[in-house]
Short mmCIF file of C-alpha atoms in Angstrom, two decimals:
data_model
loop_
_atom_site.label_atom_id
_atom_site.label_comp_id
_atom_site.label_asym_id
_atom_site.label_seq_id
_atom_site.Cartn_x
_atom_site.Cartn_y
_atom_site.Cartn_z
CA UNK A 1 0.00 0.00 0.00
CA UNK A 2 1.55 3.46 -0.84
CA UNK A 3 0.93 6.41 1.46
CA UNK A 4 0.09 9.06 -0.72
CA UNK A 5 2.04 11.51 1.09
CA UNK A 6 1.66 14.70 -1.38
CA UNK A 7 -2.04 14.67 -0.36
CA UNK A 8 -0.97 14.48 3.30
CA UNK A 9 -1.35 18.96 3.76
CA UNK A 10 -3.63 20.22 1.24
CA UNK A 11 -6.79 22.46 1.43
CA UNK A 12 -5.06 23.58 4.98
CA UNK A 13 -6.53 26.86 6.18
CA UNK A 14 -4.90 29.67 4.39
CA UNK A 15 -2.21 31.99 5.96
CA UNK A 16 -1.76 34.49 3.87
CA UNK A 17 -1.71 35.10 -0.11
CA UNK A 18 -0.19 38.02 -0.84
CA UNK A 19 2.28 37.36 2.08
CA UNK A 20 4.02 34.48 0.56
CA UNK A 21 7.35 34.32 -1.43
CA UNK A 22 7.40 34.91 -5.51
CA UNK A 23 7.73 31.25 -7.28
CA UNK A 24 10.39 31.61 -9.63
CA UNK A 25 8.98 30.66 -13.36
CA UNK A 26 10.93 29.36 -16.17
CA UNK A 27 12.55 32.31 -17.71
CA UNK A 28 10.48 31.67 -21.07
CA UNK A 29 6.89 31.67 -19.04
CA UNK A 30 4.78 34.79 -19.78
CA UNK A 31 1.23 35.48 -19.42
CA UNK A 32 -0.63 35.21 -22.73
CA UNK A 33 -1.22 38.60 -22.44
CA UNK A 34 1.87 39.21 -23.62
CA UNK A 35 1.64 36.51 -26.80
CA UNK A 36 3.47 33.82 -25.12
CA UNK A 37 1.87 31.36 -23.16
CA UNK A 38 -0.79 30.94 -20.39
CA UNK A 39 0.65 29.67 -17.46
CA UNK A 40 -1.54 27.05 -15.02
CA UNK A 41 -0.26 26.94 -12.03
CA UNK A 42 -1.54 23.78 -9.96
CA UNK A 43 -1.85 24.13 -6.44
CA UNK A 44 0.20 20.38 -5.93
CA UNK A 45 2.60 18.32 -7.19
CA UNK A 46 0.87 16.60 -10.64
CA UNK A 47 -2.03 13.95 -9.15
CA UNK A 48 -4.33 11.92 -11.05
CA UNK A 49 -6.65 14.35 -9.97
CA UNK A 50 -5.24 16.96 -12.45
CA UNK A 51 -5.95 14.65 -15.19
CA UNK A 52 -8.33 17.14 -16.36
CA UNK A 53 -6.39 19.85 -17.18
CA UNK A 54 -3.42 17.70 -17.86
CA UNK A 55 -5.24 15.73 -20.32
CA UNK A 56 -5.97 19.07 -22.32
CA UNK A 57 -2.56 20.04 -22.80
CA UNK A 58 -1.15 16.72 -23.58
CA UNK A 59 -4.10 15.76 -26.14
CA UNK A 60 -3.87 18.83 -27.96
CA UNK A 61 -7.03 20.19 -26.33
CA UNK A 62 -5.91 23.88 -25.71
CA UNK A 63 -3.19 23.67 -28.86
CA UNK A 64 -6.74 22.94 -31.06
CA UNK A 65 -8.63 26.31 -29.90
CA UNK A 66 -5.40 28.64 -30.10
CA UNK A 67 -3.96 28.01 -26.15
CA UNK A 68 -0.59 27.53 -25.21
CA UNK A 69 -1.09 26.64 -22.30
CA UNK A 70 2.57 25.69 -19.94
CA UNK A 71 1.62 23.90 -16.14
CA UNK A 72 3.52 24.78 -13.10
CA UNK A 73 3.69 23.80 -9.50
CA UNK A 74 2.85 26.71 -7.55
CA UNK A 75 3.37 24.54 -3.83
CA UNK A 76 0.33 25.64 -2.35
CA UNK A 77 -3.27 27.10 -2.96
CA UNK A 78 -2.49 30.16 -1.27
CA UNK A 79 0.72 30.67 -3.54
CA UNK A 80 -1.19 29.66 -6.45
CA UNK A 81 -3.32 32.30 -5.83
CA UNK A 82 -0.79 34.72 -5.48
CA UNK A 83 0.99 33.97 -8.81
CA UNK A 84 -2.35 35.17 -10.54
CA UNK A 85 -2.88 38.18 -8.57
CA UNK A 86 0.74 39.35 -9.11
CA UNK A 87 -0.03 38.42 -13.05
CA UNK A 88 2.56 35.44 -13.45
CA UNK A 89 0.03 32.99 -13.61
CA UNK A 90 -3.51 33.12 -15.87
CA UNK A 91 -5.13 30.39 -14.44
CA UNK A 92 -5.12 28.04 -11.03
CA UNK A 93 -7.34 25.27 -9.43
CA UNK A 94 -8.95 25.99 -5.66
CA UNK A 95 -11.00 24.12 -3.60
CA UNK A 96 -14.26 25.80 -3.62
CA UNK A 97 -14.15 26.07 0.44
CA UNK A 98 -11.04 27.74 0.17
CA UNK A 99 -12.03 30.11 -2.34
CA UNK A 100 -15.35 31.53 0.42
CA UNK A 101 -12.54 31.75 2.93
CA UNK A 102 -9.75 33.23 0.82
CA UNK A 103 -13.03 35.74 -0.41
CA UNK A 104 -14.25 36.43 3.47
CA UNK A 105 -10.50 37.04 4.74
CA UNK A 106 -9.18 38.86 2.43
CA UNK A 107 -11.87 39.73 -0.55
CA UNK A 108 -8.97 38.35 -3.23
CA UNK A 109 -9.89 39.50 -6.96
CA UNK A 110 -10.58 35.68 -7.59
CA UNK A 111 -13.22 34.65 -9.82
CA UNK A 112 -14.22 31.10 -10.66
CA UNK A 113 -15.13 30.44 -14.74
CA UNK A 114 -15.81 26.71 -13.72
CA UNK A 115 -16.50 24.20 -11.39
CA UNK A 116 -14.10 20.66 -12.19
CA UNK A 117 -15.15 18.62 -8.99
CA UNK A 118 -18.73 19.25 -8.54
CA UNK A 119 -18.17 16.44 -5.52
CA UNK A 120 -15.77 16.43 -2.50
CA UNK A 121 -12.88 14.80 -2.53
CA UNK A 122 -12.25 13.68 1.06
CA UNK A 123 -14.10 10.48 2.76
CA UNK A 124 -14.28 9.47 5.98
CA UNK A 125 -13.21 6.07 6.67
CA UNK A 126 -14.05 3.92 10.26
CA UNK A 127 -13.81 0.22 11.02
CA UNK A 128 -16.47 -2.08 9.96
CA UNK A 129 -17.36 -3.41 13.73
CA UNK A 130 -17.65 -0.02 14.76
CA UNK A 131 -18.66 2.15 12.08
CA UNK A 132 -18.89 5.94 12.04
CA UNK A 133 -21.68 6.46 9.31
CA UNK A 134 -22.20 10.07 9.62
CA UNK A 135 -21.94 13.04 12.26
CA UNK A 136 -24.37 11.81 14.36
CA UNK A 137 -22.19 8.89 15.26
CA UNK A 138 -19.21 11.33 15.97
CA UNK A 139 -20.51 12.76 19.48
CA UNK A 140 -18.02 12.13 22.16
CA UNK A 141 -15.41 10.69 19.48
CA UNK A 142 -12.29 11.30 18.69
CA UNK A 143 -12.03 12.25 14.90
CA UNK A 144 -8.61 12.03 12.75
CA UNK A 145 -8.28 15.25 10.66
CA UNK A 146 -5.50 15.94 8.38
CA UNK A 147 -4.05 18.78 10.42
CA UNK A 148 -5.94 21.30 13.26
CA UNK A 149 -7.36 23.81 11.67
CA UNK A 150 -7.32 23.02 8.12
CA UNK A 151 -9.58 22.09 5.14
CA UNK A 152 -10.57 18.52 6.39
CA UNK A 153 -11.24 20.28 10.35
CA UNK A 154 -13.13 22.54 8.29
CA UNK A 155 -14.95 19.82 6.67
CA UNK A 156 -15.53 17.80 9.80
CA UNK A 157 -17.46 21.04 11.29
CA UNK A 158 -19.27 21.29 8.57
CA UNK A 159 -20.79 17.81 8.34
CA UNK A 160 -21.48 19.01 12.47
CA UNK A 161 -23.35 22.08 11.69
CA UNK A 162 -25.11 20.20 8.93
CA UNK A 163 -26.84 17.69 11.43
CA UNK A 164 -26.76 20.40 14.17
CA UNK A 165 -24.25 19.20 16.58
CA UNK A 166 -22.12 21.30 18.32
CA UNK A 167 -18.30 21.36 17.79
CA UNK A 168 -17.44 20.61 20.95
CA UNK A 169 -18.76 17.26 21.40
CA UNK A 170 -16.18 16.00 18.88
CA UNK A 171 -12.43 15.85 19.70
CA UNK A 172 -9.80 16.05 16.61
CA UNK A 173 -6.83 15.26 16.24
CA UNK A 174 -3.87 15.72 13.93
CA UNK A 175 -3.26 12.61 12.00
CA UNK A 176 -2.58 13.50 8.31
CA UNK A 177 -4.25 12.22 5.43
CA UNK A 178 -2.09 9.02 4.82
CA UNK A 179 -4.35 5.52 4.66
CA UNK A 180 -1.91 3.85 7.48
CA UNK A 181 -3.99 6.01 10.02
CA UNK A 182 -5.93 2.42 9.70
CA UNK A 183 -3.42 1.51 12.53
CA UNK A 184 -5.04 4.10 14.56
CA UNK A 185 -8.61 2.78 13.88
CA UNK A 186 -7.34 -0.61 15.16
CA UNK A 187 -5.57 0.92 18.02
CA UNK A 188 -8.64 2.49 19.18
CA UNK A 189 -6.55 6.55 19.04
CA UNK A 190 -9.21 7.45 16.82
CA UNK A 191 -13.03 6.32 15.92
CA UNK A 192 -12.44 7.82 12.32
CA UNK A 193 -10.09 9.28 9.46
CA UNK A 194 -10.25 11.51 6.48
CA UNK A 195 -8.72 10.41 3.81
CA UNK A 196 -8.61 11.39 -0.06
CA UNK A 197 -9.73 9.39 -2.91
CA UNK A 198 -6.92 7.82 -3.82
CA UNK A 199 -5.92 6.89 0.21
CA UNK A 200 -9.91 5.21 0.19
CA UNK A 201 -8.81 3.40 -2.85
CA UNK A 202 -5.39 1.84 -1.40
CA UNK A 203 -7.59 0.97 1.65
CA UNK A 204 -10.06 -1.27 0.35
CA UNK A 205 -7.43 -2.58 -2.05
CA UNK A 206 -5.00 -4.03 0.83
CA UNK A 207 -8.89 -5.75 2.08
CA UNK A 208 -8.88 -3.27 5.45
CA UNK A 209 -11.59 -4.08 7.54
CA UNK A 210 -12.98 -0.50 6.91
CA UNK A 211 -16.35 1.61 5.86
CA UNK A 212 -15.52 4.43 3.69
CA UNK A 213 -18.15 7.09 2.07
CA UNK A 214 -17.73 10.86 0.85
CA UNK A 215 -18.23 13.42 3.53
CA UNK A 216 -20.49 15.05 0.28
CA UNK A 217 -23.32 12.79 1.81
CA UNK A 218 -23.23 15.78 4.82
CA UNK A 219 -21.69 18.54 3.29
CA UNK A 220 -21.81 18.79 -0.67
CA UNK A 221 -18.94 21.50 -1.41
CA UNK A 222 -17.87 21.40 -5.01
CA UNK A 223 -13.86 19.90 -4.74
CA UNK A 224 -12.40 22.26 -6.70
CA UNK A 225 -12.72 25.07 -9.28
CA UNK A 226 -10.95 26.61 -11.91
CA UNK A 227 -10.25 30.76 -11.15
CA UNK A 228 -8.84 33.57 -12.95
CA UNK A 229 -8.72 37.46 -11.80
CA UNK A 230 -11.44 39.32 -12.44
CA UNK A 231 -9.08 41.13 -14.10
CA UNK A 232 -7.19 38.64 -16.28
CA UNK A 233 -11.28 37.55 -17.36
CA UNK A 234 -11.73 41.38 -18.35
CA UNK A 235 -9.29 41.54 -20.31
CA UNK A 236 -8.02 38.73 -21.83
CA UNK A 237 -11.93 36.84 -22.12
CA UNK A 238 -10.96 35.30 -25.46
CA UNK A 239 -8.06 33.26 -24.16
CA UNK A 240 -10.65 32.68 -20.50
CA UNK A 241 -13.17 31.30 -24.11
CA UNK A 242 -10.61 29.23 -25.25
CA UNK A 243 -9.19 27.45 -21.84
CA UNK A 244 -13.02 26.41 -21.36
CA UNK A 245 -13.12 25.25 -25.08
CA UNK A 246 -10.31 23.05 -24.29
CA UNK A 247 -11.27 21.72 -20.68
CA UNK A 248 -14.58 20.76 -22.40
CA UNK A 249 -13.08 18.45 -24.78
CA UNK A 250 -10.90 17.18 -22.46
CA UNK A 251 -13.70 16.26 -19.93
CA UNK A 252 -15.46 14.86 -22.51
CA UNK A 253 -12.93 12.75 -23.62
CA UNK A 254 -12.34 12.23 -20.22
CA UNK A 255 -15.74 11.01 -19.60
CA UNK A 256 -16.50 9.01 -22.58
CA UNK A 257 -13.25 7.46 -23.89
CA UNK A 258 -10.45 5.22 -22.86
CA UNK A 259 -9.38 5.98 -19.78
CA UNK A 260 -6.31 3.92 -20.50
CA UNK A 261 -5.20 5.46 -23.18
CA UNK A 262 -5.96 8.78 -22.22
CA UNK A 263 -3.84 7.99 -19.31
CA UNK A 264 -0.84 6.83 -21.04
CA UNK A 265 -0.76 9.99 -22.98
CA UNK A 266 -0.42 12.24 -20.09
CA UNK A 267 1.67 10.12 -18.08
CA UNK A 268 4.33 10.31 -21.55
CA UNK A 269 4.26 14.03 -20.87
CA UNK A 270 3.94 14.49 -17.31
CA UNK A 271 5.42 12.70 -14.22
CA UNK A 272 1.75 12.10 -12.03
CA UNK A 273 2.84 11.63 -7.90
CA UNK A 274 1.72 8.86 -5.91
CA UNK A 275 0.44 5.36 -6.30
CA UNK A 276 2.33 3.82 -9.58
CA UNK A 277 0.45 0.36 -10.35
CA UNK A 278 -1.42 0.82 -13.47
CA UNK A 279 -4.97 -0.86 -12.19
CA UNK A 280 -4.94 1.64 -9.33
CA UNK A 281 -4.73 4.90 -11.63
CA UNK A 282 -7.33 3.03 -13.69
CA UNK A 283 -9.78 3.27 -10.80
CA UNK A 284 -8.94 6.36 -9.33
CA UNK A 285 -9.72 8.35 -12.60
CA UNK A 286 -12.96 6.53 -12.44
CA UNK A 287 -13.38 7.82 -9.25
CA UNK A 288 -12.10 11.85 -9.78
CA UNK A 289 -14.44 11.93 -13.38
CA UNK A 290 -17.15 10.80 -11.07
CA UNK A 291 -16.61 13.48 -9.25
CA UNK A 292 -17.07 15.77 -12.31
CA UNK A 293 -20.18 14.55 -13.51
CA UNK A 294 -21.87 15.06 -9.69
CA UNK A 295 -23.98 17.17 -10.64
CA UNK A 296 -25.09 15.64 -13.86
CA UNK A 297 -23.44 15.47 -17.67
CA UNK A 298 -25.45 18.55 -18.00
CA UNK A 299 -23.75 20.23 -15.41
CA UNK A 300 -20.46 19.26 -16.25
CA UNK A 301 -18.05 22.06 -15.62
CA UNK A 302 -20.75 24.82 -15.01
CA UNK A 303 -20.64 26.55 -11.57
CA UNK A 304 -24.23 25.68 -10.36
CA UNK A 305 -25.66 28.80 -8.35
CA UNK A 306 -28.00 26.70 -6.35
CA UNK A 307 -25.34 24.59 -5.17
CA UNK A 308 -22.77 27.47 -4.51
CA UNK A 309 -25.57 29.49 -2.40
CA UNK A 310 -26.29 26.08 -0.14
CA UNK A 311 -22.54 25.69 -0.24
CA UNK A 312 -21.70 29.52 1.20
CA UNK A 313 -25.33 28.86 3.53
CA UNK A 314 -23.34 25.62 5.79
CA UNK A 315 -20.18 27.22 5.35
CA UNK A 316 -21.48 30.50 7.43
CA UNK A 317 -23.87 28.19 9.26
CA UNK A 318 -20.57 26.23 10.45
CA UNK A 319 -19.20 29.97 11.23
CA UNK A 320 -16.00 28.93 8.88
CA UNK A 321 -16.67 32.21 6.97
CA UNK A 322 -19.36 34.46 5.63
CA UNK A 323 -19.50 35.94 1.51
CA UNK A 324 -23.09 37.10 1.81
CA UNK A 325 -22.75 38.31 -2.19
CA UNK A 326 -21.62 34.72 -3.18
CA UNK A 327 -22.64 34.86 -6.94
CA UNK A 328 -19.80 37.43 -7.31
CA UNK A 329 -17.60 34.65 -6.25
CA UNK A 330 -18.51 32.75 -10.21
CA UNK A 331 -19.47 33.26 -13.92
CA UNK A 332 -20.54 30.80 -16.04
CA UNK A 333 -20.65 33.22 -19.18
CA UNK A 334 -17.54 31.61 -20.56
CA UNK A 335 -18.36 27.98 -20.51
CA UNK A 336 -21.42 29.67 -22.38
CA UNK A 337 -19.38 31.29 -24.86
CA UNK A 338 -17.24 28.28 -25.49
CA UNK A 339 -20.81 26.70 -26.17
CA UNK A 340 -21.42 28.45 -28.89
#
């Protein structure tokens, strides 16, 4: 079983994004303002939950609709963010949580053109013979979280405020987001774990004795969204037009062609982090594209008001953070555009 240790601190709560160091770009990386390329900086080392975006430069997707489109590391969401604001990046992916946050701290210029993951990407995994099968179950418990105060604390509160418990009838404690926090079930530290999609999937492959199910059955938070500056979707729209052009093709390819061969592709272009063994990708890209079409095919990429306005409703309810105006926070007029 391999820990899949680049997961282990993301979606922690944000420090600060205009307070952290400039990431130092390949001399040749501009902004396609300035008729070079449009840089995507990722938020993590390349995971199989990238795939997406991945997939569209490495099948020609962006190339086909007039993109050049060069993918970075940016080593964190809040740096990620910061690369766009200071203009050396066009276009990042955020968790949708940590966009309302990021928005309520610190009203960043961030605007999301589409939602990827209109599912969460975190589980919660127990042991069979005592199972923790929602936040009812998790009075007087002791719940592992990734790290205190981060994005899976903030998820655990938000299941809570969802089924109107309190937060302090649930103890938490700092365990990371590795799958060997099994142990811990076992051991009794802990009556249940977080863990990613890809940790859920090495778990029920090494036959743990384990229930796992997506926290999205409490708290249904898109994953993750693609953002740009308001500014940078002022005034460069046509390129915003043609990145959506080319994530749709590659979701629909994505969604309705070989997996495996889509997956060899990318993998011949990019180095992907984490668990190596072929079947194991297979499954986990099953897994992330179901978390794409969560909201239906028809709602495939398209940042669904409804679900953003229950979304910013628990996050305030779990007093996390507060974006009364939270339409300003999306657009969907460029997935439009690239519609037509």
């Amino acid at each position: 079983m391999h820990p899949i240790i680049s997961r282990t601190n993301r979606r922690n709560a944000l420090k600060t994004v205009m307070g952290a160091g400039a990431l130092a770009f390949a001399p040749t990386a501009a902004l396609s303002r300035d008729g070079a390329k449009a840089i995507f900086a990722e938020p993590f080392d390349l995971l199989l939950e990238f795939l997406p975006e991945l997939n569209a430069v490495a099948g020609g997707h962006f190339a086909k609709h007039g993109l050049d489109v060069e993918i970075v590391n940016a080593r964190g969401t809040s740096m990620a963010a910061q690369q766009l604001i200071a203009e050396k990046a066009s276009f990042t992916k955020v968790g949708v949580l940590d966009l309302i946050k990021m928005q309520a701290q610190q009203k960043v210029p961030l605007l999301s053109v589409a939602t990827i993951q209109q599912s969460p990407i975190f589980t919660v995994v127990s042991l069979k013979s005592a199972p923790v099968r929602g936040p009812e179950d998790m009075r007087g418990k002791t719940i592992g979280v990734a790290s205190l105060g981060g994005g899976t604390e903030n998820n655990l509160d938000l299941m809570l405020a969802a089924a109107g418990i309190p937060k302090g009838t649930v103890t938490r404690q700092a365990v990371g987001l590795s799958p060997g926090n099994a142990v811990l079930l076992k051991q009794g530290r802990i009556a249940a774990f977080f863990a990613t999609i890809e940790g859920s999937i090495a778990l029920e492959r090494a036959k743990e004795p384990v229930e796992i199910w997506n926290i999205g059955r409490f708290a249904p938070i898109p994953g993750g969204a693609y953002v740009v500056t308001r500014d940078y979707a002022k005034k460069q729209a046509d390129d915003v037009v043609k990145f959506m052009r080319g994530m749709r093709d590659s979701v629909n390819q994505l969604t309705t062609q070989s997996a495996a061969e889509i997956l060899d592709r990318v993998q011949a272009k990019y180095e992907i982090t984490g668990e190596k063994d072929r079947a194991f990708r297979l499954r986990a890209v099953a897994e992330y594209n179901a978390l794409i079409t969560g909201q239906g095919k028809e709602n495939i990429l398209r940042n669904v008001p409804d679900v953003w306005r229950r979304s910013a409703d628990l996050i305030r309810k779990a007093d996390i953070a507060d974006v009364p105006a939270i339409d300003s926070l999306y657009t969907n007029e460029f997935l439009d555009a690239a519609s037509r």
